[in-house]
mmCIF file with all atom_site columns, C-alpha atoms in Angstrom:
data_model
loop_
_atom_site.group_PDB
_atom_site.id
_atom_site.type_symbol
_atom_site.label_atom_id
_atom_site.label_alt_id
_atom_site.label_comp_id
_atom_site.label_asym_id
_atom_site.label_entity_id
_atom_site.label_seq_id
_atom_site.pdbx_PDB_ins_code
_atom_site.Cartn_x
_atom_site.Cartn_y
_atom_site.Cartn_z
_atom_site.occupancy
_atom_site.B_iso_or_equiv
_atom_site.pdbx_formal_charge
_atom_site.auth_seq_id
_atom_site.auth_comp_id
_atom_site.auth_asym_id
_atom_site.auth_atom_id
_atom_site.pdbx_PDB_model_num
ATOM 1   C CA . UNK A 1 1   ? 0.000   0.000   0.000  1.00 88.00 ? 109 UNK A CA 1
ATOM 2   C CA . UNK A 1 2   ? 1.543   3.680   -1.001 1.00 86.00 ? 110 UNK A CA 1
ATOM 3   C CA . UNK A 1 3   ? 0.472   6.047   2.312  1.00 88.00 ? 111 UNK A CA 1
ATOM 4   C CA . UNK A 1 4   ? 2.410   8.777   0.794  1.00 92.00 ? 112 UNK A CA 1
ATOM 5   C CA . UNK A 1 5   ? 0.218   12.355  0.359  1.00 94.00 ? 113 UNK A CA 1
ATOM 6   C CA . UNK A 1 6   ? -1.639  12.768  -2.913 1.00 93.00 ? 114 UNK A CA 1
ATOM 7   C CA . UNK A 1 7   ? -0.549  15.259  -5.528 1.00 94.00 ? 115 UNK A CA 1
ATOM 8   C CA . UNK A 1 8   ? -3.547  17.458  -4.414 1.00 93.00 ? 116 UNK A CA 1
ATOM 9   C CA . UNK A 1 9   ? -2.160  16.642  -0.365 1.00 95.00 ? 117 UNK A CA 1
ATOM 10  C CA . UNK A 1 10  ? 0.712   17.940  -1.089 1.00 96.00 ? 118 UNK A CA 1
ATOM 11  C CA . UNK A 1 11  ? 0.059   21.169  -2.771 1.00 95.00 ? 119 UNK A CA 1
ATOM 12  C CA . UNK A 1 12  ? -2.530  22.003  0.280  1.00 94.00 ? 120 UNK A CA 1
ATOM 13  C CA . UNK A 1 13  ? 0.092   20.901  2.419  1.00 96.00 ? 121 UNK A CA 1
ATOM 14  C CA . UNK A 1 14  ? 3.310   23.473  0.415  1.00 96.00 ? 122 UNK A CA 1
ATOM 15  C CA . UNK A 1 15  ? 0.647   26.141  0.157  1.00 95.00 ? 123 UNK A CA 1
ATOM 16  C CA . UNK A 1 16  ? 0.058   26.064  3.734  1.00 95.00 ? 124 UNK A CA 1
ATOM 17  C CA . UNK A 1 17  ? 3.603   25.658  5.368  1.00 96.00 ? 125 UNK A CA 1
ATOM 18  C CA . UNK A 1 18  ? 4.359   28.224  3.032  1.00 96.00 ? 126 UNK A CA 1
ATOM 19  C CA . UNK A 1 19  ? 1.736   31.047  3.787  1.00 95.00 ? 127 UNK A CA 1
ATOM 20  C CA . UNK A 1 20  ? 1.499   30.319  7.116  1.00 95.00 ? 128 UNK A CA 1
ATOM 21  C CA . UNK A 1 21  ? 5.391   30.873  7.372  1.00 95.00 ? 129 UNK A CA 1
ATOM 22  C CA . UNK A 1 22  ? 4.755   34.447  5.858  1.00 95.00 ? 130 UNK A CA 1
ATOM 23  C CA . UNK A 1 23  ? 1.992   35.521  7.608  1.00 94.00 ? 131 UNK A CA 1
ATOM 24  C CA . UNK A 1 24  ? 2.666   33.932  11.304 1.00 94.00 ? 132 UNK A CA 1
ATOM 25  C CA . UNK A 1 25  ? 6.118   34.885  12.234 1.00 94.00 ? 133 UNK A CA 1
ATOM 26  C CA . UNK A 1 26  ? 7.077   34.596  15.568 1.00 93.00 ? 134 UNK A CA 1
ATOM 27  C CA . UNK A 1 27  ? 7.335   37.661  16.783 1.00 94.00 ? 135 UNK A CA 1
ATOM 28  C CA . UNK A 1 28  ? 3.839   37.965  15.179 1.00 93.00 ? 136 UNK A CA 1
ATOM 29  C CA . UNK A 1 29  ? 2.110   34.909  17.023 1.00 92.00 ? 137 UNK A CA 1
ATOM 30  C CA . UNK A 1 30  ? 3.197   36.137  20.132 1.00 93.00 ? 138 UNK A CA 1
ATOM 31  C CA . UNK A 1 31  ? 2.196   39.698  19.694 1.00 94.00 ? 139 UNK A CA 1
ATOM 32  C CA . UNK A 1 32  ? -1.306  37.974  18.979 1.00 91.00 ? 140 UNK A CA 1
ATOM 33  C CA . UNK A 1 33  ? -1.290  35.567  21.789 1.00 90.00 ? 141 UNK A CA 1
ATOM 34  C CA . UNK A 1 34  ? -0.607  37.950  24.494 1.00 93.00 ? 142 UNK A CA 1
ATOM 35  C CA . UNK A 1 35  ? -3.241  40.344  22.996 1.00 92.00 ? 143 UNK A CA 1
ATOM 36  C CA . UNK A 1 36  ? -5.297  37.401  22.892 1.00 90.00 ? 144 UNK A CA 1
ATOM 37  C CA . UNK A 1 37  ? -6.641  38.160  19.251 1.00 89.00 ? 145 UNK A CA 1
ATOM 38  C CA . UNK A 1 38  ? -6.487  36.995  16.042 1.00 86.00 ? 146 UNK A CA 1
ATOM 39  C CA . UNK A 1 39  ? -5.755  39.337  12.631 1.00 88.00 ? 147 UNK A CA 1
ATOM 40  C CA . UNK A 1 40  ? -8.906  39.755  10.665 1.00 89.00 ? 148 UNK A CA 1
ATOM 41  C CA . UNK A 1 41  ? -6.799  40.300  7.585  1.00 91.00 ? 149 UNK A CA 1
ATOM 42  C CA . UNK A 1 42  ? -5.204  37.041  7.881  1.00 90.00 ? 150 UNK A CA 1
ATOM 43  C CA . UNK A 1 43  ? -8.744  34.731  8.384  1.00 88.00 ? 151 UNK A CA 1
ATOM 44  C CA . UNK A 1 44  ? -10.298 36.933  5.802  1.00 90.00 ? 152 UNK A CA 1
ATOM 45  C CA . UNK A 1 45  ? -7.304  35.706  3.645  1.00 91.00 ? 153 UNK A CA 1
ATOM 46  C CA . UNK A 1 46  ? -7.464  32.130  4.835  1.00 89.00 ? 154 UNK A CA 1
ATOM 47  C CA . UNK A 1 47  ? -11.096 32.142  4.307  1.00 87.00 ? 155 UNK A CA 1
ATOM 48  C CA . UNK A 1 48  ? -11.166 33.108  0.701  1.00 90.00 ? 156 UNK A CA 1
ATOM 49  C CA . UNK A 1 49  ? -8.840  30.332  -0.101 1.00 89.00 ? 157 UNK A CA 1
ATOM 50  C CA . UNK A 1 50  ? -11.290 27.782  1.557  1.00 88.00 ? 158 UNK A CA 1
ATOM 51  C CA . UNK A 1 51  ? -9.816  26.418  5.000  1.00 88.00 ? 159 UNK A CA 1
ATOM 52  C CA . UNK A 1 52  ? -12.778 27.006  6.910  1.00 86.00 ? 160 UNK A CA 1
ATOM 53  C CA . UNK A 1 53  ? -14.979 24.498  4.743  1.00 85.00 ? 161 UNK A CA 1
ATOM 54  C CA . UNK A 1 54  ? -11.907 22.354  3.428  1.00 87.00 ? 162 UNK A CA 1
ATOM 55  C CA . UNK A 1 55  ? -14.012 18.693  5.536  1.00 82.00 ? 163 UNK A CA 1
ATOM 56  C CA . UNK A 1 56  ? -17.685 20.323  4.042  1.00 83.00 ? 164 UNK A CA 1
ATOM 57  C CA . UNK A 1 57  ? -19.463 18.973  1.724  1.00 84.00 ? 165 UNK A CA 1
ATOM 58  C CA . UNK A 1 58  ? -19.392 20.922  -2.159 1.00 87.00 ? 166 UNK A CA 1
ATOM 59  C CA . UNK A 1 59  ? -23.378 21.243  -1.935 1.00 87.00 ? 167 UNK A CA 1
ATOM 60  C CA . UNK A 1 60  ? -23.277 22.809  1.206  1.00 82.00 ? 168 UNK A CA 1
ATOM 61  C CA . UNK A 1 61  ? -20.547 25.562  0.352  1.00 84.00 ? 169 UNK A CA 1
ATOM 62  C CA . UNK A 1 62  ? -17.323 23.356  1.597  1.00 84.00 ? 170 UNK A CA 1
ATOM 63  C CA . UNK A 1 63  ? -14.526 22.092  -1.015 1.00 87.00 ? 171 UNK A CA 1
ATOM 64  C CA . UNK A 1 64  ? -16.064 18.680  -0.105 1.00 86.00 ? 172 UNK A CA 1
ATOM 65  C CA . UNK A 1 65  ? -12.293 16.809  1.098  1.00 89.00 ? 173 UNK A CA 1
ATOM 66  C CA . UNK A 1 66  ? -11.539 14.869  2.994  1.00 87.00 ? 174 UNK A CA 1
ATOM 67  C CA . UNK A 1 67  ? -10.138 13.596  6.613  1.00 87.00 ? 175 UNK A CA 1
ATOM 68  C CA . UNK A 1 68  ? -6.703  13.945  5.654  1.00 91.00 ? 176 UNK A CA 1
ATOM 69  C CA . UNK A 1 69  ? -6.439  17.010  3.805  1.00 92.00 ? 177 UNK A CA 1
ATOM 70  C CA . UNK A 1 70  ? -8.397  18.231  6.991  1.00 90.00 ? 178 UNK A CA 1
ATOM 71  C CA . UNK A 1 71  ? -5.415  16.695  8.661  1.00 91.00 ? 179 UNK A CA 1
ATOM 72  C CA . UNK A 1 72  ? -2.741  18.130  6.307  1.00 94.00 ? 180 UNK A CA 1
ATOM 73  C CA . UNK A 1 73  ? -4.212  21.804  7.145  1.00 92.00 ? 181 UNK A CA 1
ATOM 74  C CA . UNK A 1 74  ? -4.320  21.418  11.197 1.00 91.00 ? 182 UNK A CA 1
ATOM 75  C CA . UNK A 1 75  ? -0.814  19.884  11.151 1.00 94.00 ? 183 UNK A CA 1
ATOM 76  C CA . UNK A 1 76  ? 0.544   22.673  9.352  1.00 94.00 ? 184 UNK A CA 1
ATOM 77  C CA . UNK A 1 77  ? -1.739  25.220  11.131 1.00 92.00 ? 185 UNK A CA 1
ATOM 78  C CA . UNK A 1 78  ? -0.297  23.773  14.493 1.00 91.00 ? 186 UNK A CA 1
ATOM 79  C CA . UNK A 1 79  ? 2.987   23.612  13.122 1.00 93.00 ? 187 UNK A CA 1
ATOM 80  C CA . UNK A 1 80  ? 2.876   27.640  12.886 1.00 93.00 ? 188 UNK A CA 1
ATOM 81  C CA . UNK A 1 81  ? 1.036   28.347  15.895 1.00 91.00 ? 189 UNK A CA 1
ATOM 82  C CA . UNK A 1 82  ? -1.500  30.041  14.026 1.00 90.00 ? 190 UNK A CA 1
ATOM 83  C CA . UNK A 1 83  ? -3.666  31.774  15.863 1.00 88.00 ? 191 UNK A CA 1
ATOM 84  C CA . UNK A 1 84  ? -6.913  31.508  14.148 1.00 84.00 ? 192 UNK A CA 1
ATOM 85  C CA . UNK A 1 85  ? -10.381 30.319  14.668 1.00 79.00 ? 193 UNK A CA 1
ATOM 86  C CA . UNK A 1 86  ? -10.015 27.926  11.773 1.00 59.00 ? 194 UNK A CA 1
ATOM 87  C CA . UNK A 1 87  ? -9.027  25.108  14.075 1.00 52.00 ? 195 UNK A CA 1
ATOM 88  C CA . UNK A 1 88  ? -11.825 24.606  15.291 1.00 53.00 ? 196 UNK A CA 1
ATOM 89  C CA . UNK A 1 89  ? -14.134 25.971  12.188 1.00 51.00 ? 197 UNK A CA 1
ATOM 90  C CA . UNK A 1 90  ? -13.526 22.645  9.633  1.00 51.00 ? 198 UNK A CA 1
ATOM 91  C CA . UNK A 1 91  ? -13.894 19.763  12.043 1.00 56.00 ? 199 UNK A CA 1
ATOM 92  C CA . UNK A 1 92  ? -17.245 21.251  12.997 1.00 58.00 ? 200 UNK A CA 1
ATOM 93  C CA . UNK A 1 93  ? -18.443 21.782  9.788  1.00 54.00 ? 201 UNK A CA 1
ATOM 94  C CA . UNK A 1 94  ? -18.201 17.831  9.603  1.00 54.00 ? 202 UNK A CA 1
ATOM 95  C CA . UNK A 1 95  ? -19.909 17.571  12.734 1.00 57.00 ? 203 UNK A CA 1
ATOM 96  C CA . UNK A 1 96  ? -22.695 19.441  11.471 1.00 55.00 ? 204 UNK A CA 1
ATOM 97  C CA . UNK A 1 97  ? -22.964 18.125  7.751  1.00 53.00 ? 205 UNK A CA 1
ATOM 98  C CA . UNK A 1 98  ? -26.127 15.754  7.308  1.00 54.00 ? 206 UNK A CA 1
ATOM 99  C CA . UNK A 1 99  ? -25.221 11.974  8.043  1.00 50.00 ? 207 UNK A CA 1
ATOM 100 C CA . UNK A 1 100 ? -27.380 9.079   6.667  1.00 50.00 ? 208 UNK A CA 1
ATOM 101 C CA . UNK A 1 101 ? -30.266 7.594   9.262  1.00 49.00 ? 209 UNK A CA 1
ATOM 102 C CA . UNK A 1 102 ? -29.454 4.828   10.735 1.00 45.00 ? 210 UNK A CA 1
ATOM 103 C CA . UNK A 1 103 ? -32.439 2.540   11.834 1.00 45.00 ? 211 UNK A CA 1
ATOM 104 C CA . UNK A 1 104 ? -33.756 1.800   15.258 1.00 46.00 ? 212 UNK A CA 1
ATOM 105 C CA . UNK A 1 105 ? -32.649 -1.043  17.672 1.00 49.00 ? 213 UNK A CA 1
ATOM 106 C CA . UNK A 1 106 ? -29.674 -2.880  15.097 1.00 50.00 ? 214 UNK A CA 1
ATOM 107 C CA . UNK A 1 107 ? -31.519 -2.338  11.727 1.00 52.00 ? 215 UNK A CA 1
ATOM 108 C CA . UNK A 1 108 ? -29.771 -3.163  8.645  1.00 54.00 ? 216 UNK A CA 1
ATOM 109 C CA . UNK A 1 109 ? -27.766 -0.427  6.958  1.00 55.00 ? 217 UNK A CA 1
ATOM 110 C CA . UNK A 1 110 ? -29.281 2.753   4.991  1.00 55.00 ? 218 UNK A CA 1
ATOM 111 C CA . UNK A 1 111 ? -31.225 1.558   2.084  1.00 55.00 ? 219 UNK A CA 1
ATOM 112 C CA . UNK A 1 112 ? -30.104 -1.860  2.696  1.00 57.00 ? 220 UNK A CA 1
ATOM 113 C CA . UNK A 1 113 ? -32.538 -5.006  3.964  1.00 57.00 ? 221 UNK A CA 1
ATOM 114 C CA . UNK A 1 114 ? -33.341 -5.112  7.643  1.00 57.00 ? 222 UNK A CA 1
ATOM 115 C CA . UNK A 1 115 ? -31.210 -7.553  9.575  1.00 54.00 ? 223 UNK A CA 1
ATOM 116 C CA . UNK A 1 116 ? -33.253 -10.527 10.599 1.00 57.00 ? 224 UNK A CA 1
ATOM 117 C CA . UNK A 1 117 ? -31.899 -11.613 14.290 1.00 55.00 ? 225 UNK A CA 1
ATOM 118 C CA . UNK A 1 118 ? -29.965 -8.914  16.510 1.00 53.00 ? 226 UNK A CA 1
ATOM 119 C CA . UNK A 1 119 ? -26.502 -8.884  16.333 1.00 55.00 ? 227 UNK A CA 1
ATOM 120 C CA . UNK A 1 120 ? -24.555 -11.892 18.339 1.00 55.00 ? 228 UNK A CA 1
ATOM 121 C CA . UNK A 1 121 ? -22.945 -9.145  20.380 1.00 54.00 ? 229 UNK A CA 1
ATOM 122 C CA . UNK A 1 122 ? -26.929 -7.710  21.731 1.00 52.00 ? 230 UNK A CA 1
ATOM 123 C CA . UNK A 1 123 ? -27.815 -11.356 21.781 1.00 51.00 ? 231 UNK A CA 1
ATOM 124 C CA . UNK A 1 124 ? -28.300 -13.051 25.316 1.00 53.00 ? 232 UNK A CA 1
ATOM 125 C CA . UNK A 1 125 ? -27.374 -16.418 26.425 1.00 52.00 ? 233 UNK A CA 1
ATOM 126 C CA . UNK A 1 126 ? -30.204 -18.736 26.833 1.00 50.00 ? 234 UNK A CA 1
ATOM 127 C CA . UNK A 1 127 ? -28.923 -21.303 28.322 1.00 48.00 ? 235 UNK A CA 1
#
């Protein structure tokens, strides 16, 4: 199995390490941190490119990625100590993007047949 980064992985990943270094030097994060702020320019800037909605889904306004592109963004956002509300902003657009039904008390999956018996592991022993 090949675990290395995409193509597309890898350009979020250059793009951010490379921003981020410009826009979050150190002197910089800690002039934010003890003001306990963040720079409107910068999430205004970081917001146009997407970041916010990099886990949502395309029909709901997101870039519609996934998991580890999400991941590829907060590891380079926590690389720089960026301090920004967009660490928070992505995996809660996730949280809040519509999730298939599941049905009551060990139903089958969505669209699928019901399952006949309960599980073995919500089954009791009868003897």
């Amino acid at each position: 199995m090949n675990f290395d980064f995409t193509d597309d992985q890898q350009a979020i990943k250059r793009t951010a390490k490379d921003l981020l270094a410009q826009r979050f030097k150190p002197d910089t994060v800690r002039e934010l941190a003890e003001a306990q702020r963040y720079d409107d320019a910068n999430w205004s800037e970081l917001s146009e490119l997407g970041w916010p909605g990099i886990f949502v889904d395309e029909e709901h306004g997101g870039q519609g990625l996934g998991t580890v592109e999400l991941a590829v963004l907060l590891e380079e956002l926590g690389y720089a100590l960026a301090p920004l509300p967009c660490v928070c902003k992505p995996a809660g657009g996730g949280a809040l993007a519509p999730r298939p039904r599941h049905r009551h008390r060990g139903g089958g999956p969505p669209g699928g047949p019901p399952r006949r018996s309960p599980p073995r592991s919500a089954r009791r022993a009868t003897r």
